[in-house]
mmCIF file of C-alpha atoms and ligand atoms in Angstrom:
data_model
loop_
_atom_site.group_PDB
_atom_site.id
_atom_site.type_symbol
_atom_site.label_atom_id
_atom_site.label_comp_id
_atom_site.label_asym_id
_atom_site.label_seq_id
_atom_site.Cartn_x
_atom_site.Cartn_y
_atom_site.Cartn_z
ATOM 1 C CA MET O 230 0.021 -0.041 -0.006
ATOM 2 C CA PHE O 231 2.836 2.352 0.742
ATOM 3 C CA VAL O 232 5.654 1.191 -1.490
ATOM 4 C CA THR O 233 5.447 1.160 -5.177
ATOM 5 C CA GLY O 234 7.874 -0.494 -7.480
ATOM 6 C CA SER O 235 10.416 -3.091 -6.270
ATOM 7 C CA SER O 236 14.118 -3.734 -7.013
ATOM 8 C CA HIS O 237 16.106 -6.772 -6.057
ATOM 9 C CA SER O 238 17.591 -4.966 -3.021
ATOM 10 C CA ASN O 239 14.217 -3.926 -1.977
ATOM 11 C CA ASP O 240 13.065 -7.497 -1.935
ATOM 12 C CA ALA O 241 16.054 -8.440 0.155
ATOM 13 C CA LYS O 242 15.118 -5.776 2.624
ATOM 14 C CA SER O 243 11.476 -6.633 2.915
ATOM 15 C CA MET O 244 12.463 -10.268 3.735
ATOM 16 C CA SER O 245 14.407 -9.248 6.714
ATOM 17 C CA PHE O 246 11.729 -6.700 7.641
ATOM 18 C CA MET O 247 9.051 -9.383 7.476
ATOM 19 C CA GLN O 248 10.926 -11.783 9.511
ATOM 20 C CA ALA O 249 11.820 -9.009 12.037
ATOM 21 C CA PHE O 250 8.121 -8.074 12.075
ATOM 22 C CA ASP O 251 7.051 -11.646 12.879
ATOM 23 C CA VAL O 252 9.581 -11.963 15.634
ATOM 24 C CA ALA O 253 8.402 -8.586 17.232
ATOM 25 C CA VAL O 254 4.717 -9.546 17.092
ATOM 26 C CA GLU O 255 5.328 -13.063 18.620
ATOM 27 C CA HIS O 256 7.454 -11.602 21.322
ATOM 28 C CA THR O 257 4.986 -8.825 22.184
ATOM 29 C CA PHE O 258 2.314 -11.536 22.602
ATOM 30 C CA ASN O 259 4.608 -13.643 24.816
ATOM 31 C CA ARG O 260 5.356 -10.737 26.993
ATOM 32 C CA PHE O 261 1.545 -10.093 27.231
ATOM 33 C CA ILE O 262 0.767 -13.511 28.441
ATOM 34 C CA SER O 263 3.813 -14.087 30.530
ATOM 35 C CA PRO O 264 2.802 -15.367 33.902
ATOM 36 C CA LEU O 265 5.910 -13.794 35.468
ATOM 37 C CA PRO O 266 6.534 -10.408 33.695
ATOM 38 C CA ALA O 267 9.592 -9.904 36.073
ATOM 39 C CA ILE O 268 11.481 -12.467 33.981
ATOM 40 C CA TRP O 269 11.211 -10.685 30.634
ATOM 41 C CA LYS O 270 11.891 -7.305 32.511
ATOM 42 C CA ILE O 271 15.217 -8.768 33.921
ATOM 43 C CA LYS O 272 16.122 -10.061 30.383
ATOM 44 C CA ARG O 273 15.401 -6.554 28.892
ATOM 45 C CA PHE O 274 17.400 -4.889 31.575
ATOM 46 C CA PHE O 275 20.523 -7.018 30.800
ATOM 47 C CA ASN O 276 19.679 -7.115 27.057
ATOM 48 C CA ILE O 277 19.814 -10.921 26.803
ATOM 49 C CA GLY O 278 17.983 -13.971 25.215
ATOM 50 C CA SER O 279 14.691 -13.223 23.570
ATOM 51 C CA GLU O 280 14.581 -9.503 24.720
ATOM 52 C CA LYS O 281 17.859 -8.873 22.857
ATOM 53 C CA LYS O 282 16.211 -10.507 19.704
ATOM 54 C CA TYR O 283 13.162 -8.419 20.272
ATOM 55 C CA LYS O 284 15.179 -5.167 20.437
ATOM 56 C CA GLN O 285 16.996 -6.091 17.227
ATOM 57 C CA ALA O 286 13.787 -6.727 15.475
ATOM 58 C CA ILE O 287 12.186 -3.515 16.668
ATOM 59 C CA GLU O 288 15.289 -1.693 15.288
ATOM 60 C CA THR O 289 14.861 -3.489 11.795
ATOM 61 C CA VAL O 290 11.140 -2.791 11.780
ATOM 62 C CA ASN O 291 11.613 0.939 12.615
ATOM 63 C CA GLN O 292 14.534 1.329 10.272
ATOM 64 C CA PHE O 293 12.382 -0.113 7.426
ATOM 65 C CA ALA O 294 9.546 2.262 8.153
ATOM 66 C CA MET O 295 11.837 5.261 8.465
ATOM 67 C CA ASP O 296 13.496 4.438 5.088
ATOM 68 C CA ILE O 297 10.065 4.427 3.378
ATOM 69 C CA ILE O 298 9.395 7.891 4.928
ATOM 70 C CA LYS O 299 12.604 9.348 3.776
ATOM 71 C CA SER O 300 12.533 7.998 0.282
ATOM 72 C CA LYS O 301 8.913 9.489 0.046
ATOM 73 C CA GLU O 302 10.135 12.796 1.352
ATOM 74 C CA ALA O 303 12.940 12.699 -1.159
ATOM 75 C CA GLN O 304 10.576 11.909 -4.122
ATOM 76 C CA THR O 305 7.818 14.504 -3.467
ATOM 77 C CA ASP O 306 8.216 18.169 -3.136
ATOM 78 C CA SER O 307 4.634 18.581 -4.138
ATOM 79 C CA MET O 308 2.726 16.132 -2.219
ATOM 80 C CA THR O 309 -1.042 16.308 -2.454
ATOM 81 C CA LYS O 310 -3.901 14.752 -0.675
ATOM 82 C CA GLU O 311 -4.755 12.855 -3.976
ATOM 83 C CA ASP O 312 -1.542 10.791 -3.539
ATOM 84 C CA ASP O 313 -1.285 7.427 -1.771
ATOM 85 C CA LEU O 314 -2.234 6.880 1.936
ATOM 86 C CA LEU O 315 1.199 7.665 3.348
ATOM 87 C CA SER O 316 1.399 10.937 1.351
ATOM 88 C CA ARG O 317 -2.018 11.847 2.685
ATOM 89 C CA PHE O 318 -0.780 11.299 6.315
ATOM 90 C CA MET O 319 2.416 13.305 5.524
ATOM 91 C CA VAL O 320 0.369 16.214 4.153
ATOM 92 C CA SER O 321 -1.935 16.195 7.295
ATOM 93 C CA SER O 322 0.864 15.817 9.754
ATOM 94 C CA GLN O 323 2.261 19.007 8.573
ATOM 95 C CA ASP O 324 -0.187 20.901 10.567
ATOM 96 C CA MET O 325 0.145 19.063 13.782
ATOM 97 C CA GLY O 326 2.743 21.331 15.438
ATOM 98 C CA LEU O 327 5.374 18.634 15.489
ATOM 99 C CA ASN O 328 9.137 19.020 14.796
ATOM 100 C CA ASN O 329 10.615 16.957 12.014
ATOM 101 C CA GLU O 330 11.855 13.965 14.169
ATOM 102 C CA GLU O 331 8.422 13.787 15.939
ATOM 103 C CA ARG O 332 6.541 13.834 12.655
ATOM 104 C CA ARG O 333 8.618 11.044 11.346
ATOM 105 C CA GLY O 334 8.045 9.054 14.478
ATOM 106 C CA PHE O 335 4.266 9.660 14.033
ATOM 107 C CA LEU O 336 4.362 8.532 10.332
ATOM 108 C CA ARG O 337 6.680 5.518 11.295
ATOM 109 C CA ASP O 338 3.944 4.455 13.722
ATOM 110 C CA ILE O 339 1.280 4.803 11.273
ATOM 111 C CA ILE O 340 3.037 2.615 8.829
ATOM 112 C CA ILE O 341 3.651 -0.132 11.400
ATOM 113 C CA SER O 342 -0.004 0.023 12.603
ATOM 114 C CA PHE O 343 -1.177 -0.532 9.081
ATOM 115 C CA VAL O 344 1.304 -3.436 8.435
ATOM 116 C CA LEU O 345 0.292 -4.990 11.727
ATOM 117 C CA ALA O 346 -3.381 -4.618 11.031
ATOM 118 C CA GLY O 347 -3.363 -5.704 7.315
ATOM 119 C CA LYS O 348 -0.428 -8.251 6.842
ATOM 120 C CA ASP O 349 -1.644 -11.445 8.398
ATOM 121 C CA SER O 350 -5.218 -10.794 9.230
ATOM 122 C CA THR O 351 -6.656 -11.433 5.715
ATOM 123 C CA ALA O 352 -4.142 -14.346 5.110
ATOM 124 C CA THR O 353 -5.278 -16.002 8.286
ATOM 125 C CA ALA O 354 -9.006 -15.487 7.550
ATOM 126 C CA LEU O 355 -8.336 -17.054 4.028
ATOM 127 C CA THR O 356 -6.520 -20.079 5.477
ATOM 128 C CA TRP O 357 -9.365 -21.118 7.663
ATOM 129 C CA PHE O 358 -11.855 -20.179 4.812
ATOM 130 C CA PHE O 359 -10.200 -22.725 2.449
ATOM 131 C CA TRP O 360 -10.006 -25.334 5.241
ATOM 132 C CA LEU O 361 -13.628 -25.062 5.954
ATOM 133 C CA LEU O 362 -14.676 -24.941 2.303
ATOM 134 C CA ASP O 363 -12.801 -28.207 1.658
ATOM 135 C CA GLY O 364 -15.006 -29.850 4.518
ATOM 136 C CA HIS O 365 -18.258 -28.315 3.028
ATOM 137 C CA PRO O 366 -18.371 -29.399 -0.684
ATOM 138 C CA HIS O 367 -21.925 -27.957 -1.192
ATOM 139 C CA CYS O 368 -20.823 -24.556 -0.112
ATOM 140 C CA LYS O 369 -17.913 -24.803 -2.562
ATOM 141 C CA ASP O 370 -20.407 -25.717 -5.354
ATOM 142 C CA LEU O 371 -22.569 -22.636 -4.386
ATOM 143 C CA ILE O 372 -19.580 -20.255 -4.703
ATOM 144 C CA ARG O 373 -18.531 -21.836 -7.958
ATOM 145 C CA LYS O 374 -22.082 -21.241 -9.105
ATOM 146 C CA GLU O 375 -21.962 -17.636 -7.985
ATOM 147 C CA LEU O 376 -18.712 -17.115 -9.933
ATOM 148 C CA THR O 377 -20.448 -18.035 -13.145
ATOM 149 C CA ASN O 378 -22.251 -14.692 -12.887
ATOM 150 C CA ILE O 379 -18.957 -12.736 -13.150
ATOM 151 C CA HIS O 380 -16.135 -12.734 -15.566
ATOM 152 C CA PRO O 381 -12.795 -13.679 -14.186
ATOM 153 C CA PRO O 382 -9.921 -13.107 -14.438
ATOM 154 C CA ASN O 383 -10.903 -9.450 -15.111
ATOM 155 C CA VAL O 384 -13.115 -8.924 -12.193
ATOM 156 C CA THR O 385 -14.409 -5.415 -11.456
ATOM 157 C CA PHE O 386 -15.148 -3.884 -8.161
ATOM 158 C CA ASP O 387 -18.995 -3.820 -8.896
ATOM 159 C CA GLU O 388 -18.823 -7.484 -9.781
ATOM 160 C CA LEU O 389 -17.169 -8.409 -6.437
ATOM 161 C CA LYS O 390 -20.030 -6.527 -4.691
ATOM 162 C CA THR O 391 -22.627 -8.995 -6.269
ATOM 163 C CA LEU O 392 -20.963 -12.120 -4.619
ATOM 164 C CA HIS O 393 -23.365 -12.315 -1.633
ATOM 165 C CA TYR O 394 -22.867 -15.902 -1.025
ATOM 166 C CA LEU O 395 -18.924 -15.623 -0.973
ATOM 167 C CA HIS O 396 -19.377 -12.640 1.221
ATOM 168 C CA ALA O 397 -21.602 -14.787 3.671
ATOM 169 C CA ALA O 398 -19.090 -17.634 3.598
ATOM 170 C CA LEU O 399 -16.231 -15.398 4.547
ATOM 171 C CA SER O 400 -18.143 -13.783 7.363
ATOM 172 C CA GLU O 401 -19.218 -17.215 8.647
ATOM 173 C CA SER O 402 -15.647 -18.489 8.406
ATOM 174 C CA MET O 403 -14.516 -15.510 10.477
ATOM 175 C CA ARG O 404 -17.291 -16.118 13.026
ATOM 176 C CA LEU O 405 -15.792 -19.591 13.753
ATOM 177 C CA PHE O 406 -12.212 -18.549 13.377
ATOM 178 C CA PRO O 407 -11.776 -14.651 13.999
ATOM 179 C CA PRO O 408 -8.298 -13.635 12.889
ATOM 180 C CA VAL O 409 -8.190 -11.462 16.061
ATOM 181 C CA PRO O 410 -9.530 -13.957 18.647
ATOM 182 C CA ILE O 411 -9.102 -11.931 21.741
ATOM 183 C CA ASN O 412 -9.116 -8.189 22.268
ATOM 184 C CA SER O 413 -7.994 -6.308 25.472
ATOM 185 C CA ARG O 414 -8.388 -2.898 26.771
ATOM 186 C CA LEU O 415 -6.617 -1.459 29.871
ATOM 187 C CA THR O 416 -8.878 0.854 31.877
ATOM 188 C CA VAL O 417 -7.569 4.428 32.417
ATOM 189 C CA HIS O 418 -10.166 5.396 34.987
ATOM 190 C CA ASP O 419 -12.783 3.503 37.099
ATOM 191 C CA ASP O 420 -15.680 2.736 34.932
ATOM 192 C CA VAL O 421 -18.937 0.858 34.940
ATOM 193 C CA LEU O 422 -19.986 -1.250 31.913
ATOM 194 C CA PRO O 423 -23.437 -0.918 30.437
ATOM 195 C CA ASP O 424 -24.553 -4.144 32.229
ATOM 196 C CA GLY O 425 -23.382 -2.580 35.559
ATOM 197 C CA THR O 426 -20.128 -4.464 35.879
ATOM 198 C CA PHE O 427 -17.457 -2.348 37.671
ATOM 199 C CA VAL O 428 -14.025 -2.084 36.127
ATOM 200 C CA GLY O 429 -11.220 -0.523 38.204
ATOM 201 C CA LYS O 430 -8.496 1.723 36.948
ATOM 202 C CA GLY O 431 -5.584 -0.246 35.669
ATOM 203 C CA TRP O 432 -7.629 -3.453 35.123
ATOM 204 C CA PHE O 433 -7.726 -5.245 31.687
ATOM 205 C CA ALA O 434 -11.222 -5.822 30.169
ATOM 206 C CA ASP O 435 -10.929 -8.482 27.541
ATOM 207 C CA TYR O 436 -13.394 -10.033 25.190
ATOM 208 C CA SER O 437 -12.982 -12.994 23.044
ATOM 209 C CA ALA O 438 -14.522 -12.934 19.433
ATOM 210 C CA TYR O 439 -13.705 -16.707 19.302
ATOM 211 C CA ALA O 440 -15.893 -17.709 22.211
ATOM 212 C CA MET O 441 -18.535 -15.229 21.252
ATOM 213 C CA GLY O 442 -18.727 -16.791 17.792
ATOM 214 C CA ARG O 443 -19.400 -20.222 19.490
ATOM 215 C CA MET O 444 -22.019 -19.094 21.984
ATOM 216 C CA GLU O 445 -25.403 -20.860 21.562
ATOM 217 C CA ARG O 446 -27.118 -17.800 23.186
ATOM 218 C CA LEU O 447 -25.913 -15.651 20.353
ATOM 219 C CA TRP O 448 -25.859 -18.049 17.332
ATOM 220 C CA GLY O 449 -28.313 -20.750 18.218
ATOM 221 C CA LEU O 450 -27.766 -24.494 18.745
ATOM 222 C CA ASP O 451 -26.036 -24.928 15.334
ATOM 223 C CA CYS O 452 -23.299 -22.362 16.445
ATOM 224 C CA ARG O 453 -20.473 -24.850 15.783
ATOM 225 C CA GLU O 454 -21.625 -25.482 12.205
ATOM 226 C CA PHE O 455 -20.412 -23.725 9.126
ATOM 227 C CA LYS O 456 -23.424 -22.329 7.593
ATOM 228 C CA PRO O 457 -23.097 -19.221 5.334
ATOM 229 C CA GLU O 458 -26.779 -19.194 4.768
ATOM 230 C CA ARG O 459 -27.431 -17.684 8.232
ATOM 231 C CA TRP O 460 -26.021 -14.495 6.869
ATOM 232 C CA LEU O 461 -28.518 -14.323 3.774
ATOM 233 C CA ASP O 462 -32.167 -13.239 3.536
ATOM 234 C CA GLY O 463 -34.757 -15.180 1.652
ATOM 235 C CA ASN O 464 -33.532 -13.681 -1.583
ATOM 236 C CA GLY O 465 -29.944 -14.629 -0.964
ATOM 237 C CA VAL O 466 -28.861 -11.046 -0.065
ATOM 238 C CA TYR O 467 -26.134 -10.600 2.512
ATOM 239 C CA GLN O 468 -27.354 -9.197 5.820
ATOM 240 C CA PRO O 469 -24.768 -7.676 8.034
ATOM 241 C CA LEU O 470 -25.203 -8.351 11.609
ATOM 242 C CA ASP O 471 -24.728 -6.231 14.790
ATOM 243 C CA GLN O 472 -21.056 -5.401 15.350
ATOM 244 C CA PHE O 473 -21.474 -6.166 19.007
ATOM 245 C CA LYS O 474 -22.697 -9.709 18.355
ATOM 246 C CA TYR O 475 -20.038 -10.165 15.743
ATOM 247 C CA PRO O 476 -16.847 -8.198 16.992
ATOM 248 C CA VAL O 477 -14.498 -9.785 14.482
ATOM 249 C CA PHE O 478 -13.528 -6.231 13.332
ATOM 250 C CA HIS O 479 -14.058 -4.790 16.864
ATOM 251 C CA GLY O 480 -16.886 -2.282 17.527
ATOM 252 C CA GLY O 481 -17.667 1.216 18.210
ATOM 253 C CA PHE O 482 -15.233 4.093 17.748
ATOM 254 C CA ARG O 483 -12.034 1.885 17.303
ATOM 255 C CA MET O 484 -13.589 -0.442 14.682
ATOM 256 C CA CYS O 485 -11.247 -1.751 11.924
ATOM 257 C CA LEU O 486 -10.699 0.935 9.324
ATOM 258 C CA GLY O 487 -9.729 -1.743 6.781
ATOM 259 C CA LYS O 488 -12.930 -3.876 7.022
ATOM 260 C CA GLU O 489 -14.257 -3.145 3.471
ATOM 261 C CA MET O 490 -10.921 -3.341 1.934
ATOM 262 C CA ALA O 491 -10.224 -6.838 3.702
ATOM 263 C CA TYR O 492 -13.383 -8.222 2.163
ATOM 264 C CA LEU O 493 -12.540 -6.872 -1.142
ATOM 265 C CA GLN O 494 -9.009 -8.444 -0.996
ATOM 266 C CA MET O 495 -10.274 -11.736 0.384
ATOM 267 C CA LYS O 496 -13.063 -11.950 -2.321
ATOM 268 C CA TYR O 497 -10.475 -11.075 -4.896
ATOM 269 C CA VAL O 498 -8.052 -13.798 -3.905
ATOM 270 C CA VAL O 499 -10.796 -16.343 -3.528
ATOM 271 C CA VAL O 500 -12.096 -15.600 -7.103
ATOM 272 C CA ALA O 501 -8.532 -15.772 -8.473
ATOM 273 C CA VAL O 502 -7.803 -19.074 -6.769
ATOM 274 C CA MET O 503 -11.013 -20.770 -7.431
ATOM 275 C CA TYR O 504 -11.201 -19.760 -11.052
ATOM 276 C CA GLN O 505 -7.796 -21.417 -11.681
ATOM 277 C CA PHE O 506 -7.553 -24.186 -9.198
ATOM 278 C CA GLU O 507 -9.194 -27.050 -7.459
ATOM 279 C CA VAL O 508 -7.934 -26.709 -3.780
ATOM 280 C CA GLU O 509 -7.734 -29.931 -1.975
ATOM 281 C CA VAL O 510 -6.614 -29.818 1.647
ATOM 282 C CA ILE O 511 -4.157 -32.524 2.469
ATOM 283 C CA GLY O 512 -5.597 -34.558 5.513
ATOM 284 C CA GLY O 513 -9.095 -33.221 4.757
ATOM 285 C CA GLY O 514 -10.870 -29.999 5.474
ATOM 286 C CA GLY O 515 -12.942 -28.617 8.369
ATOM 287 C CA THR O 516 -15.900 -30.513 9.057
ATOM 288 C CA VAL O 517 -18.377 -30.154 11.938
ATOM 289 C CA GLU O 518 -16.562 -32.935 13.946
ATOM 290 C CA LYS O 519 -13.247 -31.036 13.658
ATOM 291 C CA MET O 520 -14.787 -27.896 15.120
ATOM 292 C CA VAL O 521 -14.608 -29.202 18.584
ATOM 293 C CA ASN O 522 -10.788 -29.339 18.501
ATOM 294 C CA PRO O 523 -9.664 -27.257 15.563
ATOM 295 C CA PRO O 524 -5.881 -27.001 14.816
ATOM 296 C CA TYR O 525 -5.170 -23.540 15.943
ATOM 297 C CA SER O 526 -2.197 -21.874 17.490
ATOM 298 C CA LEU O 527 -2.854 -18.745 19.585
ATOM 299 C CA SER O 528 -0.715 -15.570 19.149
ATOM 300 C CA LEU O 529 -2.062 -12.089 18.485
ATOM 301 C CA LEU O 530 -3.817 -13.844 15.514
ATOM 302 C CA LEU O 531 -5.514 -17.120 15.451
ATOM 303 C CA SER O 532 -3.254 -19.098 13.017
ATOM 304 C CA MET O 533 -3.512 -22.501 11.832
ATOM 305 C CA LYS O 534 -1.111 -24.928 13.549
ATOM 306 C CA ASN O 535 1.546 -25.858 11.035
ATOM 307 C CA GLY O 536 -0.192 -23.986 8.154
ATOM 308 C CA LEU O 537 -2.480 -25.438 5.719
ATOM 309 C CA PRO O 538 -0.926 -28.076 3.272
ATOM 310 C CA VAL O 539 -2.894 -28.158 0.084
ATOM 311 C CA LYS O 540 -2.790 -29.826 -3.405
ATOM 312 C CA LEU O 541 -3.603 -27.425 -6.272
ATOM 313 C CA LYS O 542 -5.048 -28.934 -9.404
ATOM 314 C CA LYS O 543 -5.316 -26.663 -12.506
ATOM 315 C CA ARG O 544 -8.855 -26.436 -13.744
HETATM 316 C C1 LIG U 79 -9.891 -10.027 7.965
HETATM 317 C C2 LIG U 79 -9.062 -9.008 8.150
HETATM 318 C C3 LIG U 79 -9.174 -8.076 9.322
HETATM 319 C C4 LIG U 79 -9.567 -8.244 10.504
HETATM 320 C C5 LIG U 79 -10.422 -9.434 10.972
HETATM 321 C C6 LIG U 79 -9.354 -7.006 11.206
HETATM 322 C C7 LIG U 79 -9.736 -6.887 12.541
HETATM 323 C C8 LIG U 79 -9.435 -5.647 13.302
HETATM 324 C C9 LIG U 79 -9.700 -5.414 14.743
HETATM 325 C C10 LIG U 79 -10.326 -6.551 15.592
HETATM 326 C C11 LIG U 79 -9.317 -4.337 15.072
HETATM 327 C C12 LIG U 79 -9.463 -3.612 16.410
HETATM 328 C C13 LIG U 79 -7.973 -3.772 17.146
HETATM 329 C C14 LIG U 79 -8.069 -3.160 18.470
HETATM 330 O O1 LIG U 79 -8.323 -1.926 18.590
HETATM 331 O O2 LIG U 79 -7.599 -3.736 19.503
HETATM 332 C C15 LIG U 79 -8.761 -3.718 13.835
HETATM 333 C C16 LIG U 79 -8.165 -2.428 13.784
HETATM 334 C C17 LIG U 79 -7.686 -1.778 12.625
HETATM 335 N N1 LIG U 79 -7.661 -2.379 11.329
HETATM 336 FE FE1 LIG U 79 -8.255 -4.276 10.905
HETATM 337 N N2 LIG U 79 -8.699 -6.174 10.457
HETATM 338 C C18 LIG U 79 -8.541 -6.782 9.268
HETATM 339 C C19 LIG U 79 -7.947 -6.221 8.093
HETATM 340 C C20 LIG U 79 -7.494 -4.946 7.970
HETATM 341 C C21 LIG U 79 -6.827 -4.325 6.897
HETATM 342 C C22 LIG U 79 -6.636 -5.118 5.549
HETATM 343 C C23 LIG U 79 -6.546 -3.058 7.105
HETATM 344 C C24 LIG U 79 -5.845 -2.067 6.243
HETATM 345 C C25 LIG U 79 -4.782 -2.250 5.560
HETATM 346 C C26 LIG U 79 -6.930 -2.827 8.522
HETATM 347 C C27 LIG U 79 -6.704 -1.705 9.259
HETATM 348 C C28 LIG U 79 -7.041 -1.468 10.540
HETATM 349 C C29 LIG U 79 -6.699 -0.297 11.295
HETATM 350 C C30 LIG U 79 -5.881 0.879 10.741
HETATM 351 C C31 LIG U 79 -7.156 -0.568 12.553
HETATM 352 C C32 LIG U 79 -6.918 0.465 13.796
HETATM 353 C C33 LIG U 79 -8.247 1.318 13.855
HETATM 354 C C34 LIG U 79 -8.165 2.168 15.146
HETATM 355 O O3 LIG U 79 -7.567 1.841 16.130
HETATM 356 O O4 LIG U 79 -8.940 3.171 15.137
HETATM 357 N N3 LIG U 79 -7.382 -4.031 9.129
HETATM 358 N N4 LIG U 79 -8.821 -4.567 12.790
#
């Protein structure tokens, strides 16, 4: 989204950036769930072990983002709000009363936030989607049928919007396997939740989109079943549900800014893959029986344990 064009040296840089990014994310999560935070704090103090690796990863990530900003600054004397997203942030940040270093720090954090938000979330969602689809051949057939109404490989934005069943199947897949399975907030002041629950200053308030997606009270007795139809009205038109019942993209003021883009990207990838290939999951896809103990591994995102091995057959 931010960088255009690529040279060999850029590719090499992004490799080490991507690795550093993954290390930083994993380490942040481990810090977060650590039962004895004193241990990582001691390691940080002496700059040893995993904390040393984390520090190096953060430096690589920051440097990569900073290089993007500097190259953008060098390229564009006449940046306008019509340019790409980073240019828009650069133009807006000129009126924020920040000095040059602070402004670059702000832009660096924006870049990192967008990479964090968009890099693995859609990939994770698609992994579970293809796993579930393989275990539900009738849903695969319905998606294929829907794809006959559009004209891959040159699919337009408007055509993607007509894919109601696919939209429903992606939503249903994320209900069962939300890419961001748990979300936390730290309270700044004492507060009372709408249901009367007291939360004190400095407490964590967490919710699990994963658990909520499997609650009979919210989704009915068939909550463990993959049923895209629950998102469609009698005419097969997709019906969005309450964001607080389905907090996969969070809810309220800090809701995901990339939701629509994420759906668009995922639909585009599914169309491109299903148009060209038959996807067969090695070891079988996600059936209702496998929903009881699905192969997940928990980090900031809900990844599939050991990835998704597939056989692709050209159609
Ligand atoms: C299936 C894919 C995605 C899912 C499930 C998802 C989910 C979420 C969730 C749960 C949050 C709230 C995080 C929090 O505040 O704790 C969030 C925030 C955010 N997402 Fe996404 N996201 C996805 C894709 C994307 C993409 C593709 C982008 C853009 C490139 C994006 C941009 C953002 C941004 C900028 C925020 C921060 C919003 C704010 O704090 O005001 N997301 N997302």
